[in-house]
Amino acid sequence: MEDKGKNTSNRKTRVVILSVIGIILLILGIAIVSIHGAPLRGSGVGTVFIIIGIILAAIGIIRSRSKSK
């Protein structure tokens, strides 16, 4: 029984880390796009960070819902 609990905790940790990285990338992308004096503004990096952040956060949410059932 301890092994199942340990694996569940490990999977849950991976989902949380994936979601947190997605949210951080989303916030970073929004900051790059919206801050007027940002050095990477206009290069497309902010848009890429926003897209990757949304995808990672969505994958994390979907995996957490499927693992909980």
mmCIF file of N, CA and C in Angstrom:
data_model
loop_
_atom_site.group_PDB
_atom_site.id
_atom_site.type_symbol
_atom_site.label_atom_id
_atom_site.label_comp_id
_atom_site.label_asym_id
_atom_site.label_seq_id
_atom_site.Cartn_x
_atom_site.Cartn_y
_atom_site.Cartn_z
ATOM 1 N N MET A 1 0.809 -1.194 0.000
ATOM 2 C CA MET A 1 0.000 0.000 0.000
ATOM 3 C C MET A 1 0.857 1.265 0.000
ATOM 4 N N GLU A 2 1.991 1.197 0.617
ATOM 5 C CA GLU A 2 2.830 2.388 0.682
ATOM 6 C C GLU A 2 3.350 2.774 -0.702
ATOM 7 N N ASP A 3 3.597 1.773 -1.542
ATOM 8 C CA ASP A 3 4.090 2.064 -2.884
ATOM 9 C C ASP A 3 3.059 2.826 -3.714
ATOM 10 N N LYS A 4 1.786 2.445 -3.599
ATOM 11 C CA LYS A 4 0.744 3.142 -4.353
ATOM 12 C C LYS A 4 0.629 4.591 -3.897
ATOM 13 N N GLY A 5 0.694 4.817 -2.621
ATOM 14 C CA GLY A 5 0.634 6.185 -2.107
ATOM 15 C C GLY A 5 1.822 7.005 -2.555
ATOM 16 N N LYS A 6 2.967 6.348 -2.593
ATOM 17 C CA LYS A 6 4.180 7.033 -3.015
ATOM 18 C C LYS A 6 4.105 7.410 -4.495
ATOM 19 N N ASN A 7 3.614 6.509 -5.337
ATOM 20 C CA ASN A 7 3.486 6.802 -6.771
ATOM 21 C C ASN A 7 2.448 7.882 -7.020
ATOM 22 N N THR A 8 1.361 7.843 -6.301
ATOM 23 C CA THR A 8 0.325 8.860 -6.463
ATOM 24 C C THR A 8 0.864 10.230 -6.099
ATOM 25 N N SER A 9 1.629 10.292 -5.019
ATOM 26 C CA SER A 9 2.208 11.563 -4.598
ATOM 27 C C SER A 9 3.204 12.075 -5.637
ATOM 28 N N ASN A 10 3.995 11.167 -6.194
ATOM 29 C CA ASN A 10 4.986 11.546 -7.202
ATOM 30 C C ASN A 10 4.295 12.065 -8.454
ATOM 31 N N ARG A 11 3.207 11.420 -8.878
ATOM 32 C CA ARG A 11 2.471 11.878 -10.060
ATOM 33 C C ARG A 11 1.830 13.225 -9.805
ATOM 34 N N LYS A 12 1.285 13.390 -8.618
ATOM 35 C CA LYS A 12 0.651 14.650 -8.280
ATOM 36 C C LYS A 12 1.671 15.787 -8.255
ATOM 37 N N THR A 13 2.868 15.489 -7.772
ATOM 38 C CA THR A 13 3.926 16.489 -7.734
ATOM 39 C C THR A 13 4.312 16.917 -9.150
ATOM 40 N N ARG A 14 4.380 15.971 -10.055
ATOM 41 C CA ARG A 14 4.724 16.297 -11.446
ATOM 42 C C ARG A 14 3.660 17.183 -12.079
ATOM 43 N N VAL A 15 2.409 16.903 -11.791
ATOM 44 C CA VAL A 15 1.316 17.706 -12.342
ATOM 45 C C VAL A 15 1.376 19.123 -11.792
ATOM 46 N N VAL A 16 1.645 19.257 -10.499
ATOM 47 C CA VAL A 16 1.724 20.580 -9.882
ATOM 48 C C VAL A 16 2.898 21.362 -10.465
ATOM 49 N N ILE A 17 4.042 20.709 -10.619
ATOM 50 C CA ILE A 17 5.217 21.383 -11.191
ATOM 51 C C ILE A 17 4.941 21.826 -12.623
ATOM 52 N N LEU A 18 4.304 20.972 -13.403
ATOM 53 C CA LEU A 18 3.959 21.310 -14.783
ATOM 54 C C LEU A 18 3.027 22.518 -14.836
ATOM 55 N N SER A 19 2.041 22.542 -13.969
ATOM 56 C CA SER A 19 1.105 23.667 -13.933
ATOM 57 C C SER A 19 1.786 24.957 -13.493
ATOM 58 N N VAL A 20 2.656 24.859 -12.494
ATOM 59 C CA VAL A 20 3.354 26.054 -11.994
ATOM 60 C C VAL A 20 4.275 26.616 -13.068
ATOM 61 N N ILE A 21 4.995 25.766 -13.772
ATOM 62 C CA ILE A 21 5.871 26.237 -14.859
ATOM 63 C C ILE A 21 5.039 26.906 -15.950
ATOM 64 N N GLY A 22 3.882 26.327 -16.269
ATOM 65 C CA GLY A 22 3.003 26.926 -17.269
ATOM 66 C C GLY A 22 2.514 28.296 -16.862
ATOM 67 N N ILE A 23 2.129 28.437 -15.600
ATOM 68 C CA ILE A 23 1.643 29.734 -15.121
ATOM 69 C C ILE A 23 2.761 30.760 -15.092
ATOM 70 N N ILE A 24 3.963 30.339 -14.695
ATOM 71 C CA ILE A 24 5.107 31.264 -14.676
ATOM 72 C C ILE A 24 5.431 31.734 -16.091
ATOM 73 N N LEU A 25 5.437 30.820 -17.056
ATOM 74 C CA LEU A 25 5.708 31.215 -18.444
ATOM 75 C C LEU A 25 4.618 32.140 -18.983
ATOM 76 N N LEU A 26 3.387 31.884 -18.597
ATOM 77 C CA LEU A 26 2.279 32.739 -19.018
ATOM 78 C C LEU A 26 2.459 34.157 -18.480
ATOM 79 N N ILE A 27 2.771 34.274 -17.200
ATOM 80 C CA ILE A 27 2.979 35.600 -16.594
ATOM 81 C C ILE A 27 4.189 36.290 -17.213
ATOM 82 N N LEU A 28 5.263 35.545 -17.432
ATOM 83 C CA LEU A 28 6.461 36.121 -18.046
ATOM 84 C C LEU A 28 6.171 36.613 -19.463
ATOM 85 N N GLY A 29 5.410 35.842 -20.227
ATOM 86 C CA GLY A 29 5.052 36.253 -21.584
ATOM 87 C C GLY A 29 4.186 37.496 -21.601
ATOM 88 N N ILE A 30 3.232 37.560 -20.685
ATOM 89 C CA ILE A 30 2.382 38.759 -20.591
ATOM 90 C C ILE A 30 3.217 39.969 -20.210
ATOM 91 N N ALA A 31 4.177 39.773 -19.311
ATOM 92 C CA ALA A 31 5.049 40.884 -18.906
ATOM 93 C C ALA A 31 5.898 41.371 -20.078
ATOM 94 N N ILE A 32 6.438 40.452 -20.853
ATOM 95 C CA ILE A 32 7.263 40.854 -21.997
ATOM 96 C C ILE A 32 6.436 41.617 -23.025
ATOM 97 N N VAL A 33 5.216 41.155 -23.265
ATOM 98 C CA VAL A 33 4.376 41.790 -24.275
ATOM 99 C C VAL A 33 3.869 43.147 -23.808
ATOM 100 N N SER A 34 3.543 43.269 -22.530
ATOM 101 C CA SER A 34 2.857 44.482 -22.083
ATOM 102 C C SER A 34 3.766 45.571 -21.511
ATOM 103 N N ILE A 35 4.944 45.227 -21.026
ATOM 104 C CA ILE A 35 5.837 46.260 -20.477
ATOM 105 C C ILE A 35 6.489 47.004 -21.627
ATOM 106 N N HIS A 36 6.349 48.321 -21.602
ATOM 107 C CA HIS A 36 6.754 49.144 -22.741
ATOM 108 C C HIS A 36 8.263 49.111 -22.994
ATOM 109 N N GLY A 37 9.084 49.063 -21.950
ATOM 110 C CA GLY A 37 10.533 49.112 -22.152
ATOM 111 C C GLY A 37 11.207 47.763 -22.070
ATOM 112 N N ALA A 38 10.462 46.677 -22.183
ATOM 113 C CA ALA A 38 11.046 45.339 -22.079
ATOM 114 C C ALA A 38 12.012 45.095 -23.239
ATOM 115 N N PRO A 39 13.181 44.503 -22.945
ATOM 116 C CA PRO A 39 14.177 44.322 -24.007
ATOM 117 C C PRO A 39 13.752 43.348 -25.108
ATOM 118 N N LEU A 40 12.910 42.383 -24.801
ATOM 119 C CA LEU A 40 12.513 41.394 -25.815
ATOM 120 C C LEU A 40 11.185 41.730 -26.477
ATOM 121 N N ARG A 41 10.660 42.894 -26.202
ATOM 122 C CA ARG A 41 9.368 43.264 -26.769
ATOM 123 C C ARG A 41 9.483 43.411 -28.287
ATOM 124 N N GLY A 42 8.540 42.818 -28.988
ATOM 125 C CA GLY A 42 8.536 42.909 -30.440
ATOM 126 C C GLY A 42 9.264 41.773 -31.122
ATOM 127 N N SER A 43 9.917 40.897 -30.346
ATOM 128 C CA SER A 43 10.668 39.805 -30.957
ATOM 129 C C SER A 43 9.846 38.533 -31.115
ATOM 130 N N GLY A 44 8.698 38.478 -30.491
ATOM 131 C CA GLY A 44 7.857 37.295 -30.565
ATOM 132 C C GLY A 44 8.062 36.316 -29.425
ATOM 133 N N VAL A 45 9.055 36.572 -28.584
ATOM 134 C CA VAL A 45 9.332 35.681 -27.456
ATOM 135 C C VAL A 45 8.181 35.700 -26.457
ATOM 136 N N GLY A 46 7.606 36.868 -26.234
ATOM 137 C CA GLY A 46 6.489 36.975 -25.303
ATOM 138 C C GLY A 46 5.293 36.160 -25.757
ATOM 139 N N THR A 47 4.996 36.219 -27.030
ATOM 140 C CA THR A 47 3.882 35.445 -27.577
ATOM 141 C C THR A 47 4.144 33.946 -27.470
ATOM 142 N N VAL A 48 5.369 33.535 -27.722
ATOM 143 C CA VAL A 48 5.732 32.118 -27.604
ATOM 144 C C VAL A 48 5.594 31.666 -26.153
ATOM 145 N N PHE A 49 6.059 32.488 -25.201
ATOM 146 C CA PHE A 49 5.925 32.147 -23.787
ATOM 147 C C PHE A 49 4.462 32.041 -23.375
ATOM 148 N N ILE A 50 3.630 32.925 -23.876
ATOM 149 C CA ILE A 50 2.201 32.867 -23.548
ATOM 150 C C ILE A 50 1.582 31.573 -24.066
ATOM 151 N N ILE A 51 1.880 31.221 -25.292
ATOM 152 C CA ILE A 51 1.313 30.003 -25.888
ATOM 153 C C ILE A 51 1.798 28.757 -25.149
ATOM 154 N N ILE A 52 3.103 28.673 -24.884
ATOM 155 C CA ILE A 52 3.643 27.513 -24.172
ATOM 156 C C ILE A 52 3.085 27.446 -22.750
ATOM 157 N N GLY A 53 2.951 28.601 -22.100
ATOM 158 C CA GLY A 53 2.401 28.636 -20.751
ATOM 159 C C GLY A 53 0.970 28.133 -20.698
ATOM 160 N N ILE A 54 0.154 28.551 -21.653
ATOM 161 C CA ILE A 54 -1.241 28.090 -21.706
ATOM 162 C C ILE A 54 -1.294 26.583 -21.955
ATOM 163 N N ILE A 55 -0.457 26.097 -22.851
ATOM 164 C CA ILE A 55 -0.451 24.663 -23.161
ATOM 165 C C ILE A 55 -0.019 23.845 -21.946
ATOM 166 N N LEU A 56 1.057 24.262 -21.268
ATOM 167 C CA LEU A 56 1.523 23.517 -20.103
ATOM 168 C C LEU A 56 0.511 23.546 -18.964
ATOM 169 N N ALA A 57 -0.095 24.702 -18.723
ATOM 170 C CA ALA A 57 -1.099 24.790 -17.663
ATOM 171 C C ALA A 57 -2.313 23.927 -17.998
ATOM 172 N N ALA A 58 -2.724 23.916 -19.259
ATOM 173 C CA ALA A 58 -3.867 23.092 -19.660
ATOM 174 C C ALA A 58 -3.546 21.603 -19.525
ATOM 175 N N ILE A 59 -2.347 21.202 -19.909
ATOM 176 C CA ILE A 59 -1.949 19.800 -19.759
ATOM 177 C C ILE A 59 -1.929 19.413 -18.283
ATOM 178 N N GLY A 60 -1.413 20.301 -17.447
ATOM 179 C CA GLY A 60 -1.390 20.024 -16.010
ATOM 180 C C GLY A 60 -2.777 19.869 -15.428
ATOM 181 N N ILE A 61 -3.698 20.719 -15.829
ATOM 182 C CA ILE A 61 -5.072 20.642 -15.322
ATOM 183 C C ILE A 61 -5.754 19.372 -15.824
ATOM 184 N N ILE A 62 -5.575 19.052 -17.094
ATOM 185 C CA ILE A 62 -6.185 17.845 -17.649
ATOM 186 C C ILE A 62 -5.630 16.592 -16.976
ATOM 187 N N ARG A 63 -4.320 16.555 -16.774
ATOM 188 C CA ARG A 63 -3.712 15.387 -16.122
ATOM 189 C C ARG A 63 -4.148 15.268 -14.662
ATOM 190 N N SER A 64 -4.310 16.387 -13.984
ATOM 191 C CA SER A 64 -4.734 16.304 -12.584
ATOM 192 C C SER A 64 -6.172 15.802 -12.481
ATOM 193 N N ARG A 65 -7.017 16.184 -13.415
ATOM 194 C CA ARG A 65 -8.402 15.691 -13.408
ATOM 195 C C ARG A 65 -8.472 14.224 -13.764
ATOM 196 N N SER A 66 -7.645 13.780 -14.702
ATOM 197 C CA SER A 66 -7.696 12.371 -15.103
ATOM 198 C C SER A 66 -7.054 11.463 -14.047
ATOM 199 N N LYS A 67 -6.059 11.954 -13.326
ATOM 200 C CA LYS A 67 -5.398 11.154 -12.307
ATOM 201 C C LYS A 67 -6.246 11.035 -11.050
ATOM 202 N N SER A 68 -7.115 12.000 -10.799
ATOM 203 C CA SER A 68 -7.910 11.976 -9.577
ATOM 204 C C SER A 68 -9.073 10.996 -9.664
ATOM 205 N N LYS A 69 -9.477 10.599 -10.860
ATOM 206 C CA LYS A 69 -10.607 9.679 -11.013
ATOM 207 C C LYS A 69 -10.209 8.239 -10.841
#
